[in-house]
Short mmCIF file of C-alpha atoms in Angstrom, two decimals:
data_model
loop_
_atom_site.label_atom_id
_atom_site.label_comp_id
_atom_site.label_asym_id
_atom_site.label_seq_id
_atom_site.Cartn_x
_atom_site.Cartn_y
_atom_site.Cartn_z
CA UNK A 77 0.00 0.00 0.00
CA UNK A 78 1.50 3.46 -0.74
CA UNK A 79 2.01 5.12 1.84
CA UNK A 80 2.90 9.31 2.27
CA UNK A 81 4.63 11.00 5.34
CA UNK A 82 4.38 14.32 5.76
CA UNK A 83 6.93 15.76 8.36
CA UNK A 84 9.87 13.47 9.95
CA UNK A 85 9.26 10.04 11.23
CA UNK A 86 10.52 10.23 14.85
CA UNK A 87 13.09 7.51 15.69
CA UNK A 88 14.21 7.20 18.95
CA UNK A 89 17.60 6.15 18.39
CA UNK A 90 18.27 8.80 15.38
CA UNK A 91 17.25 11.61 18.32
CA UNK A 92 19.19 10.02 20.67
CA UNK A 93 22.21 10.28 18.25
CA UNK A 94 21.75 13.51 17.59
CA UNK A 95 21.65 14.62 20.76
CA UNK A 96 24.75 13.31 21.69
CA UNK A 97 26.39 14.68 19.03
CA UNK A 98 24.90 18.29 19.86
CA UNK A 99 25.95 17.87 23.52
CA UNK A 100 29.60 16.95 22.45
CA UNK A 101 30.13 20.10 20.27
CA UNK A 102 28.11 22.40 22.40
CA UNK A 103 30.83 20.97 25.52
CA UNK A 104 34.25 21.96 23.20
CA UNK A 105 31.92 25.50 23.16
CA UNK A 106 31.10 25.65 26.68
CA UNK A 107 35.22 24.83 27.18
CA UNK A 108 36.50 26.99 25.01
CA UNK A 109 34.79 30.04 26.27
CA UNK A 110 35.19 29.40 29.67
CA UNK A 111 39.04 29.34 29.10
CA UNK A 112 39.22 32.29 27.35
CA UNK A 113 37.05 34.12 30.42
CA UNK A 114 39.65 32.24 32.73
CA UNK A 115 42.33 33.70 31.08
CA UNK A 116 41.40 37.33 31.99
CA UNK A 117 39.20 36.18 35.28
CA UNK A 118 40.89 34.48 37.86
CA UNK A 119 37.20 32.05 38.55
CA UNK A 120 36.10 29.76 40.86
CA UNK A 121 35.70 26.06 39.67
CA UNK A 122 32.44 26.42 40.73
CA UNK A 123 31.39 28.89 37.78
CA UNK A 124 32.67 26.21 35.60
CA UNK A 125 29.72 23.90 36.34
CA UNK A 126 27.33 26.70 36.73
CA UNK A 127 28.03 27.60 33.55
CA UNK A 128 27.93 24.37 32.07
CA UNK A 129 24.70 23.27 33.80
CA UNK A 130 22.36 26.47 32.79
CA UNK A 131 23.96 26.47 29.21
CA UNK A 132 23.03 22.96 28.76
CA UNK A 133 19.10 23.64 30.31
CA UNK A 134 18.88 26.27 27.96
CA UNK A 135 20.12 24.57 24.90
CA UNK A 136 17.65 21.30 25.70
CA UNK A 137 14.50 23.62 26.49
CA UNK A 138 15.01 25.38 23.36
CA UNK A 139 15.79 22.26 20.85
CA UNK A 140 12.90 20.39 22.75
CA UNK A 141 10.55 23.61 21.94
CA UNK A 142 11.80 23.31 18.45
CA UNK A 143 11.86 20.47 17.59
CA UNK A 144 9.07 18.46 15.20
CA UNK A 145 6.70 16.62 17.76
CA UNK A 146 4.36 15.34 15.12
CA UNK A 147 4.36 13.68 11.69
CA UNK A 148 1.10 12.21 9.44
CA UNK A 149 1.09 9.24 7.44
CA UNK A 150 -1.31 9.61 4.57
CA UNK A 151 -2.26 5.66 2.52
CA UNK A 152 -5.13 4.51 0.82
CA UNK A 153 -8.12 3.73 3.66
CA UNK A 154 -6.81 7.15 6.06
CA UNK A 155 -4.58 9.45 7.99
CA UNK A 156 -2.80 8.45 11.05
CA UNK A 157 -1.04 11.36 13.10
CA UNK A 158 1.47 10.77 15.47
CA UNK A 159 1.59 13.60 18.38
CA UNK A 160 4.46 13.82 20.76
CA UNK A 161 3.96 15.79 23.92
CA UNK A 162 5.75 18.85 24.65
CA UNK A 163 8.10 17.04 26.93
CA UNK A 164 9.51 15.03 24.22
CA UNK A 165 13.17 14.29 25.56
CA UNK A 166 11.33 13.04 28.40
CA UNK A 167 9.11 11.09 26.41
CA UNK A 168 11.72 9.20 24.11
CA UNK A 169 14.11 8.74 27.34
CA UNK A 170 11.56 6.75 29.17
CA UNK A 171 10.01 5.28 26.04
CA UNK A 172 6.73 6.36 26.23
CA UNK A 173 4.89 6.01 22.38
CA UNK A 174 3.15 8.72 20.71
CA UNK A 175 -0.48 9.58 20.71
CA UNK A 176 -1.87 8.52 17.30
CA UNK A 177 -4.90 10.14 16.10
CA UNK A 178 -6.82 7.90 12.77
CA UNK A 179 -9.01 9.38 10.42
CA UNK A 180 -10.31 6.79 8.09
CA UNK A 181 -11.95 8.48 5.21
CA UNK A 182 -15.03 6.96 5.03
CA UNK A 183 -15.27 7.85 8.77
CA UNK A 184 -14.65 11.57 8.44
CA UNK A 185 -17.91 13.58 8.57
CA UNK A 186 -16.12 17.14 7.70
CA UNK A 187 -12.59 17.26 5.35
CA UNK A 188 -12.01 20.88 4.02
CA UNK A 189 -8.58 22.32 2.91
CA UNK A 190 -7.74 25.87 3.94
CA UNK A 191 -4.70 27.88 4.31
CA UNK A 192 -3.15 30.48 6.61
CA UNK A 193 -0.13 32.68 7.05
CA UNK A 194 3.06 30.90 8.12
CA UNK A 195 5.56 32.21 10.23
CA UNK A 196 8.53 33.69 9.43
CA UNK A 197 10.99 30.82 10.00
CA UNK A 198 9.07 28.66 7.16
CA UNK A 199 10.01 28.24 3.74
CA UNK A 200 6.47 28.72 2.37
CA UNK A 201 4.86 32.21 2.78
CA UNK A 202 1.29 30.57 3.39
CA UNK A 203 0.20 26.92 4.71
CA UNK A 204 -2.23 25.07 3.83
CA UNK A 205 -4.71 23.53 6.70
CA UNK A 206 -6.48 20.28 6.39
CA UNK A 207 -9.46 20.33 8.67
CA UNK A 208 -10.41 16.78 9.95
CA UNK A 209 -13.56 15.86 11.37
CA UNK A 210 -15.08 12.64 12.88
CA UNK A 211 -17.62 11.77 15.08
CA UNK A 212 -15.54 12.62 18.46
CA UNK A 213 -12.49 14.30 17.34
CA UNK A 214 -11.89 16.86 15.12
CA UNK A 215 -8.15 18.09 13.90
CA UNK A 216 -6.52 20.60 11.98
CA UNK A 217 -3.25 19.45 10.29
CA UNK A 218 -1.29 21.88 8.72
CA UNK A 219 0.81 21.23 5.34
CA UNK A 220 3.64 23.28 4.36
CA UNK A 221 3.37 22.72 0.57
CA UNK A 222 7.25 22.88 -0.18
CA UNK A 223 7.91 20.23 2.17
CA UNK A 224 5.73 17.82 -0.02
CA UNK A 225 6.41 16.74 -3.71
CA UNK A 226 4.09 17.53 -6.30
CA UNK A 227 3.98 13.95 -6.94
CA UNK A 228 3.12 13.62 -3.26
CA UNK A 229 1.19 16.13 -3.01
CA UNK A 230 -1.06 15.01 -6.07
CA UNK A 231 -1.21 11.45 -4.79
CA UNK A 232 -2.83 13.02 -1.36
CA UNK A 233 -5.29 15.19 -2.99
CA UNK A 234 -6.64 12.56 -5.35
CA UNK A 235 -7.11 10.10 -1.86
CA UNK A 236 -8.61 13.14 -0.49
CA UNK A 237 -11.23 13.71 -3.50
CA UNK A 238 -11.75 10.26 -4.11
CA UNK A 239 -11.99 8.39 -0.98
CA UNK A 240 -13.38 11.02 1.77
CA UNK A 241 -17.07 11.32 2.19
CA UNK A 242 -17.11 15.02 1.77
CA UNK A 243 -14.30 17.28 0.71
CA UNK A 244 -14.74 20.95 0.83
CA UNK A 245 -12.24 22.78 -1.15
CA UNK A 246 -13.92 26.45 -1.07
CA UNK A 247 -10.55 28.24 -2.37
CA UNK A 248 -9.94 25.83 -5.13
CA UNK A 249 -6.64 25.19 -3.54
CA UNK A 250 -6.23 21.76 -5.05
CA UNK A 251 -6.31 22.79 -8.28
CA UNK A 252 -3.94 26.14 -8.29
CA UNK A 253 -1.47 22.93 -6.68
CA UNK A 254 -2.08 20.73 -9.81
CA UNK A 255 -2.44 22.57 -12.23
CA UNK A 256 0.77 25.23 -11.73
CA UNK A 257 -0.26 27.80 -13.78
CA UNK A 258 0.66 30.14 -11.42
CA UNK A 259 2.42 29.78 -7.61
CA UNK A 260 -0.12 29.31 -4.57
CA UNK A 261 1.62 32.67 -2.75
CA UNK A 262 0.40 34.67 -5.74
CA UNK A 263 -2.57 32.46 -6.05
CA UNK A 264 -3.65 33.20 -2.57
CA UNK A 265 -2.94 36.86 -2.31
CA UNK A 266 -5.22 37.64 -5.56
CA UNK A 267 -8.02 35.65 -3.38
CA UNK A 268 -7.21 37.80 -0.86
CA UNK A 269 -7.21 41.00 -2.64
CA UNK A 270 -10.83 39.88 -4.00
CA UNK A 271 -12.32 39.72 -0.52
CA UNK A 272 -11.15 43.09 0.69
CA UNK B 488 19.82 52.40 -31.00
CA UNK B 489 17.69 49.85 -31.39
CA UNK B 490 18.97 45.92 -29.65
CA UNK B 491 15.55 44.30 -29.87
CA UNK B 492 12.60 43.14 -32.22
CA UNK B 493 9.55 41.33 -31.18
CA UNK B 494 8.24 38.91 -33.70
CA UNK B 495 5.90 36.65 -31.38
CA UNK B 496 3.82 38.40 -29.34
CA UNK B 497 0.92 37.12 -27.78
CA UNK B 498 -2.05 38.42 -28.84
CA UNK B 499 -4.46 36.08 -27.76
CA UNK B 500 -7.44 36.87 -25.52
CA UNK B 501 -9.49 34.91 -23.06
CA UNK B 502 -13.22 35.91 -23.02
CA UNK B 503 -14.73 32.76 -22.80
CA UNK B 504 -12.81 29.48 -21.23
CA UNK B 505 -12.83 26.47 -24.09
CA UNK B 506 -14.65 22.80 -22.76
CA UNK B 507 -14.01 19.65 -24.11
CA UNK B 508 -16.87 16.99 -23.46
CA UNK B 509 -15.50 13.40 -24.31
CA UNK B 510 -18.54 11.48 -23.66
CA UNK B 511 -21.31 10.04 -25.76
CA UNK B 512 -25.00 8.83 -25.23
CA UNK B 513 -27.20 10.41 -22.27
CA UNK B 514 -24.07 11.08 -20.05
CA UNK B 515 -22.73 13.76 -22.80
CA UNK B 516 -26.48 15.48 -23.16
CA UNK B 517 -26.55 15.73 -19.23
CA UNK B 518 -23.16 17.30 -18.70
CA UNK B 519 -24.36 19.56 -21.63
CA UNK B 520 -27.52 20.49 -20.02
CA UNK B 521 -25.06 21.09 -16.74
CA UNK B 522 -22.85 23.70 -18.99
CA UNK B 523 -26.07 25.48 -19.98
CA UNK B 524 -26.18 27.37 -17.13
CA UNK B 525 -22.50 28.69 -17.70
CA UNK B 526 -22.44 31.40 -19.87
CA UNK B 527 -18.34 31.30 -19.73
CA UNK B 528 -17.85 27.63 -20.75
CA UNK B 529 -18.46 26.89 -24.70
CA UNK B 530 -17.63 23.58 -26.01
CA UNK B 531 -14.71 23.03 -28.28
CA UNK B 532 -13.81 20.43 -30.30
CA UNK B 533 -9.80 20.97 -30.60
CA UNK B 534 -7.65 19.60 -28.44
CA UNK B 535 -6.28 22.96 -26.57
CA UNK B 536 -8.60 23.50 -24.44
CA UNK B 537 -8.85 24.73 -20.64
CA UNK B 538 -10.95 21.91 -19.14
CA UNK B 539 -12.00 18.56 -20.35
CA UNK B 540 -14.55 16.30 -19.37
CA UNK B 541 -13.85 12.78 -20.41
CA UNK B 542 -15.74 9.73 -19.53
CA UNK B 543 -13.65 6.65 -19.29
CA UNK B 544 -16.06 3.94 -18.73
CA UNK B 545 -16.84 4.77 -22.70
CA UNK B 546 -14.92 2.42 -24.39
CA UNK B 547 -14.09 5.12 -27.09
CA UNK B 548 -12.05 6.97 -24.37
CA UNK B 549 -11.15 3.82 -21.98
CA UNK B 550 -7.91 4.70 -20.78
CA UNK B 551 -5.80 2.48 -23.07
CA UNK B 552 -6.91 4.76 -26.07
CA UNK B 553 -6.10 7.98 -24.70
CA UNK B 554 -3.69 8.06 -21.92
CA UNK B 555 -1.24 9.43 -24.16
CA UNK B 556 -3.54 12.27 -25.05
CA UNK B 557 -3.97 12.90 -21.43
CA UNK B 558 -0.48 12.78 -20.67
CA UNK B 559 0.18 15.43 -23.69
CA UNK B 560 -2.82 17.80 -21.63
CA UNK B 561 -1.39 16.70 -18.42
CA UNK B 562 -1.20 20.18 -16.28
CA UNK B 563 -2.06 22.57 -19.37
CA UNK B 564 -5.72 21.45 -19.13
CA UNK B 565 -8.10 21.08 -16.09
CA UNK B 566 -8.94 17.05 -16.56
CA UNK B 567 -12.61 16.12 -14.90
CA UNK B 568 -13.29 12.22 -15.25
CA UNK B 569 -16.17 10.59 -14.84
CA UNK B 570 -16.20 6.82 -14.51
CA UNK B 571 -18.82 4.07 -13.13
CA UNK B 572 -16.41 2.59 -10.04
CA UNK B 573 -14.03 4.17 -7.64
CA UNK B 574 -11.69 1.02 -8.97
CA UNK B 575 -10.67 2.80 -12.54
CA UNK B 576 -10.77 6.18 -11.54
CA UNK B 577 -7.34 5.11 -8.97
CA UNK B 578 -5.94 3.43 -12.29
CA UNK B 579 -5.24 7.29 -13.20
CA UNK B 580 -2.56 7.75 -11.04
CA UNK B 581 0.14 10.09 -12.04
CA UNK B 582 -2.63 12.54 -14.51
CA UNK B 583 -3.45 15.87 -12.51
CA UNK B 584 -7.00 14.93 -12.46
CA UNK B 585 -9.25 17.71 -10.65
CA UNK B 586 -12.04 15.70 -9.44
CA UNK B 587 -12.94 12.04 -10.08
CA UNK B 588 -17.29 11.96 -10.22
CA UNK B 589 -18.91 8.97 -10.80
CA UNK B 590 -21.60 8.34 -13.05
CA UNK B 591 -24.32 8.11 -10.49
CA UNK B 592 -23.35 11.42 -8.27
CA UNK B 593 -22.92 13.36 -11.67
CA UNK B 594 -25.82 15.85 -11.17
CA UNK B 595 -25.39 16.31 -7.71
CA UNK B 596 -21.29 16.81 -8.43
CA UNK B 597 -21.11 18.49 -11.74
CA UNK B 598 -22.29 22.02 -11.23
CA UNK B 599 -20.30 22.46 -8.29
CA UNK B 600 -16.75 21.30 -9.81
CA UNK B 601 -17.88 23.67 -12.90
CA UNK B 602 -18.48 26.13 -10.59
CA UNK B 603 -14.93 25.88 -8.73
CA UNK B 604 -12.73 25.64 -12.28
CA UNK B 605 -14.67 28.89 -13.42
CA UNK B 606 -13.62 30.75 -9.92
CA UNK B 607 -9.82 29.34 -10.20
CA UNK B 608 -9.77 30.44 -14.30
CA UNK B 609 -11.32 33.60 -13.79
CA UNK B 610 -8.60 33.86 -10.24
CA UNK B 611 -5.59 32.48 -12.87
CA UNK B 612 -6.45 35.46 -15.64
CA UNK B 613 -7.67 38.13 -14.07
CA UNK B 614 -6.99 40.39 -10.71
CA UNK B 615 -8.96 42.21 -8.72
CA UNK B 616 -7.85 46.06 -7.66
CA UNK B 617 -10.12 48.74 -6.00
CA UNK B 618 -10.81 51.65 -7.97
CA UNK B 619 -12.35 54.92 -6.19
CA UNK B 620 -13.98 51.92 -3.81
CA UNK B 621 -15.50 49.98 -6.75
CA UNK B 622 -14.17 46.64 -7.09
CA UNK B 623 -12.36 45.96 -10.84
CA UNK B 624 -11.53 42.95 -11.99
CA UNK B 625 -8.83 43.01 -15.14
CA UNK B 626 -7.54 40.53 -17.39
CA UNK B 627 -3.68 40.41 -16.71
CA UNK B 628 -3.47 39.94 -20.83
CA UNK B 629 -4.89 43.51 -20.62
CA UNK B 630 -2.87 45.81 -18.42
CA UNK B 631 0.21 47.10 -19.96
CA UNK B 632 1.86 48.64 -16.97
CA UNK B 633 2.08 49.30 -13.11
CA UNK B 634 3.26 52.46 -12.54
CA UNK B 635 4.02 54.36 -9.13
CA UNK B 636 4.17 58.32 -8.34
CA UNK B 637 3.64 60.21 -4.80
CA UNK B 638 2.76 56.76 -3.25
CA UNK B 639 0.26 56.02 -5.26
CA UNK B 640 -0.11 52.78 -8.01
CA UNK B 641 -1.35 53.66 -11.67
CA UNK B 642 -2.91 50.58 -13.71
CA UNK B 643 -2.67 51.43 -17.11
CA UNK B 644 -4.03 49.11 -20.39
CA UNK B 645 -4.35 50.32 -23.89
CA UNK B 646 -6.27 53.86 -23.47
CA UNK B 647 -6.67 54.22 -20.13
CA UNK B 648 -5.11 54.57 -16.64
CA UNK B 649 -6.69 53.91 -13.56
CA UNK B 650 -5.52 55.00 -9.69
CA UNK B 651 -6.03 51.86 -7.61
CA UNK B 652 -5.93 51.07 -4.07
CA UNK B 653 -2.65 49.48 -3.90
CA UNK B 654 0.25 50.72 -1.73
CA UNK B 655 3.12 49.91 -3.71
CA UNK B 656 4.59 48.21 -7.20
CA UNK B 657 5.75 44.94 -4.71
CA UNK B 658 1.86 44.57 -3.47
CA UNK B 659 1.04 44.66 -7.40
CA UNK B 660 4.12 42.37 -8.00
CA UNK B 661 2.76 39.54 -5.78
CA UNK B 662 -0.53 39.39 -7.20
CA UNK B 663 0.91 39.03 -10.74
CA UNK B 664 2.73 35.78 -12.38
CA UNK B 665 6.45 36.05 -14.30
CA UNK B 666 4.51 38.23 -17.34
CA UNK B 667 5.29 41.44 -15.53
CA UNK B 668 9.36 42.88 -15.07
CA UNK B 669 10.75 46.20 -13.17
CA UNK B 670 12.03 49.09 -15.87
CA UNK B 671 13.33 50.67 -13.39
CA UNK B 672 11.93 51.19 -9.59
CA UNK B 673 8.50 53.06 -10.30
CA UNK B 674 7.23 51.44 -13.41
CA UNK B 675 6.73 47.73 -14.22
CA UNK B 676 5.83 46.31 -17.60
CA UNK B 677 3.95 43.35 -19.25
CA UNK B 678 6.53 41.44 -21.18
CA UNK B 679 4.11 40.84 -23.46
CA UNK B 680 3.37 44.37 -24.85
CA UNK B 681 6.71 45.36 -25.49
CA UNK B 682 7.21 46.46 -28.88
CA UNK B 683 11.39 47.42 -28.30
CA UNK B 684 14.19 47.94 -26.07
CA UNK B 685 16.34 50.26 -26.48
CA UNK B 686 19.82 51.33 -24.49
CA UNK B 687 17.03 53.55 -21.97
CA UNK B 688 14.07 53.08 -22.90
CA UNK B 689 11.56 50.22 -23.19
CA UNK B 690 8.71 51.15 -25.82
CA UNK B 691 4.69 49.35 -25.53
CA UNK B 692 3.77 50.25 -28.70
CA UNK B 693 2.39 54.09 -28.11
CA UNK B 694 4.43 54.49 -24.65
CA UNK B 695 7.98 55.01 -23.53
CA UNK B 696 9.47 54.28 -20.25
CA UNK B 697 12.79 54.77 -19.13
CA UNK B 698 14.83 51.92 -18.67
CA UNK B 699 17.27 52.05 -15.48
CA UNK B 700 21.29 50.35 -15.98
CA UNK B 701 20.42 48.05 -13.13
CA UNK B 702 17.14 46.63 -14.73
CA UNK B 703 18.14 46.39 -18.39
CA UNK B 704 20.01 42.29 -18.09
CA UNK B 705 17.46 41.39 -15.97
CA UNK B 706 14.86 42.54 -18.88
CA UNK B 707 17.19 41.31 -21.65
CA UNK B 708 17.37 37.63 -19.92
CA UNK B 709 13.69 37.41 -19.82
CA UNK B 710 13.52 38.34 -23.31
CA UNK B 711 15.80 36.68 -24.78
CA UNK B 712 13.86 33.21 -22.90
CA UNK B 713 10.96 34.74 -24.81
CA UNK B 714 12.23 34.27 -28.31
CA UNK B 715 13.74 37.66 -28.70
CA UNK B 716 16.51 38.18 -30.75
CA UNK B 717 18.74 40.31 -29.45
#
């Protein structure tokens, strides 16, 4: 069955890995400055460890906040999505699995595709949002269209329009992403400039 | 002095999008009697259209007859197939298909989808500025320039020029595809109506614009991708 990810599937040994390898060049850092300081600062050894221990805290919260704590698996019968908590370090230290949300897409009562603005670290000027609704649970996934290939992206649309009991696409965003005649930024903002 | 002569511009206009209906029997009259009620659809029987309709349940168009055709059309042409079972429309894997009806929900499906590709055609050719609070919508084919003076943006086409409520040339930049380059920093041009460059100045066939040092290879490159010789 084919299968499509959208975002990073989260291995806990690849994080692991990479953590350790972040620690060890973030400790020649931490080392380096603090000799340089020593050199003009006669300090305490004290400081040292201080210095080391809050640096490291930082570094952690901020990765952790960072860091991608979700990823969706589109195939043929639905969408699983695999949520993380906001304590993930803690979560893939003690093993803990993921909370996975399914949408099967005969199940979902409400699919509609949106967009919004992204923010200013992504590579997209606008995401799209794929609303998600089911009997108990509803969901709002949202797709930054460069990180999907148009061959992926196709693949999930036509599951989307095929398979799911209703799909609402009010901004005709599916086609402007087929079709290419011109790019979804410009695509959008002339939708926008309409509705003012 | 004269460095460049256009010999292919595009001339065409869109006032009505072209439909292709590859279906026969009762299933063609229906999705006939559906495009009745769109004045901006007509049917055409070339191959170039913007939107086809193709039933592949027919045997005439099964998909073993004109996948090739499709694959040709493949992202110049909004495809719309309509089969009997979910199980051949997934066969179609790979063709930028826009919606996938079958036979039985094509009433109840048809006049929406229309509906939809006439909003994203009309959003692909034309844009929509505010002039003296009245909403205008212009085909892009149509305007000839953006121009800016004492913060505000000029729209001009053939005989006219029209104050509108954008804020500046980049605002007018985003809502327009690759067709439109920077002269210089207060005018920008539709490649399309140029008539000649020359050292410093870029003519549209009864205007002149001055054409700034920093602008001109930037203009020249897109030209010259344009079939210009230069």
């Amino acid at each position: 069955m084919k299968q499509v990810v959208y975002g990073n599937i989260i291995y806990r040994r690849l994080v692991l890995k990479e953590l350790m390898f972040l620690s060890f060049i973030n400790f020649l850092v931490v080392n380096v400055t603090y000799l340089f300081v020593s050199i003009r600062f006669s300090l305490p050894l004290y400081s040292y460890v201080v210095y080391l221990v809050t640096y490291f805290f930082i570094l952690f919260m901020i990765k952790q906040q960072r860091a991608s704590k979700e990823y969706a698996i589109f195939d043929e019968e639905g969408i699983q999505i695999y949520q993380y908590t906001k304590h993930f370090y803690r979560d893939l230290l003690k093993g803990r699995q993921p909370k996975v949300l399914t949408f099967h897409y005969a199940q979902l009562l409400e699919c509609s595709l949106s967009y919004r603005k992204a923010n200013n670290r992504s590579t997209s000027r606008y995401h799209l949002v794929l609303h998600l609704m089911k009997e108990d649970i509803a969901y709002d996934l949202d797709i930054n269209p460069t990180a999907l290939s148009s061959k992926n992206m196709n693949w999930l649309l036509l599951m989307l329009s095929v398979k799911a009991a209703v799909f609402n696409d009010t901004h005709q965003l599916s086609l402007c992403l087929m079709q290419q005649h011109l790019s979804l930024d410009s695509y959008i903002q002339r939708q926008e400039a309409k509705n003012l | 002095m004269l460095i460049g002569i256009c010999y292919n511009m595009d001339e065409k206009g869109i006032d009505m999008f072209n439909i292709m209906v590859w279906c026969q029997g009762t299933l063609r009259e229906q999705v006939i009697h559906e495009l009745k009620q769109f004045d901006c659809f007509q049917i055409s029987g070339k191959r170039d259209g913007d939107v086809l309709i193709i039933d592949i349940s027919d045997p005439m168009y099964s998909l073993q007859h004109v996948r090739a055709t499709l694959e040709e059309m493949n992202g110049s042409a909004i495809i719309v197939m309509i089969a009997k079972d979910t199980q051949q429309l997934l066969e179609v894997v790979g063709l930028y298909v826009y919606q996938y009806i079958l036979q039985d929900q094509l009433t109840k499906r048809l006049p929406n989808c229309l509906q939809s590709i006439y909003e994203y055609l009309m959003n692909v050719t034309t844009i929509c500025v505010s002039v003296e609070r009245e909403k205008q919508f212009h085909r892009i084919s149509d305007i000839w320039y953006f121009r800016c003076e004492d913060t505000f943006v000029y729209l001009g086409r053939k005989e006219m020029e029209l104050v509108t409520n954008l804020t500046s040339l980049e605002k007018a930049k985003g809502l327009l595809g690759d067709d439109f380059q920077y002269v210089n920093r207060n005018v920008m041009v539709n490649l399309n109506h140029i008539t000649s460059i020359s050292d410093t100045t870029v003519t549209l066939q009864s205007m002149t614009f001055p054409l700034s040092r920093r602008k001109r290879q930037q203009l020249l490159s897109c030209m010259k991708k344009r079939g210009w010789t230069l």
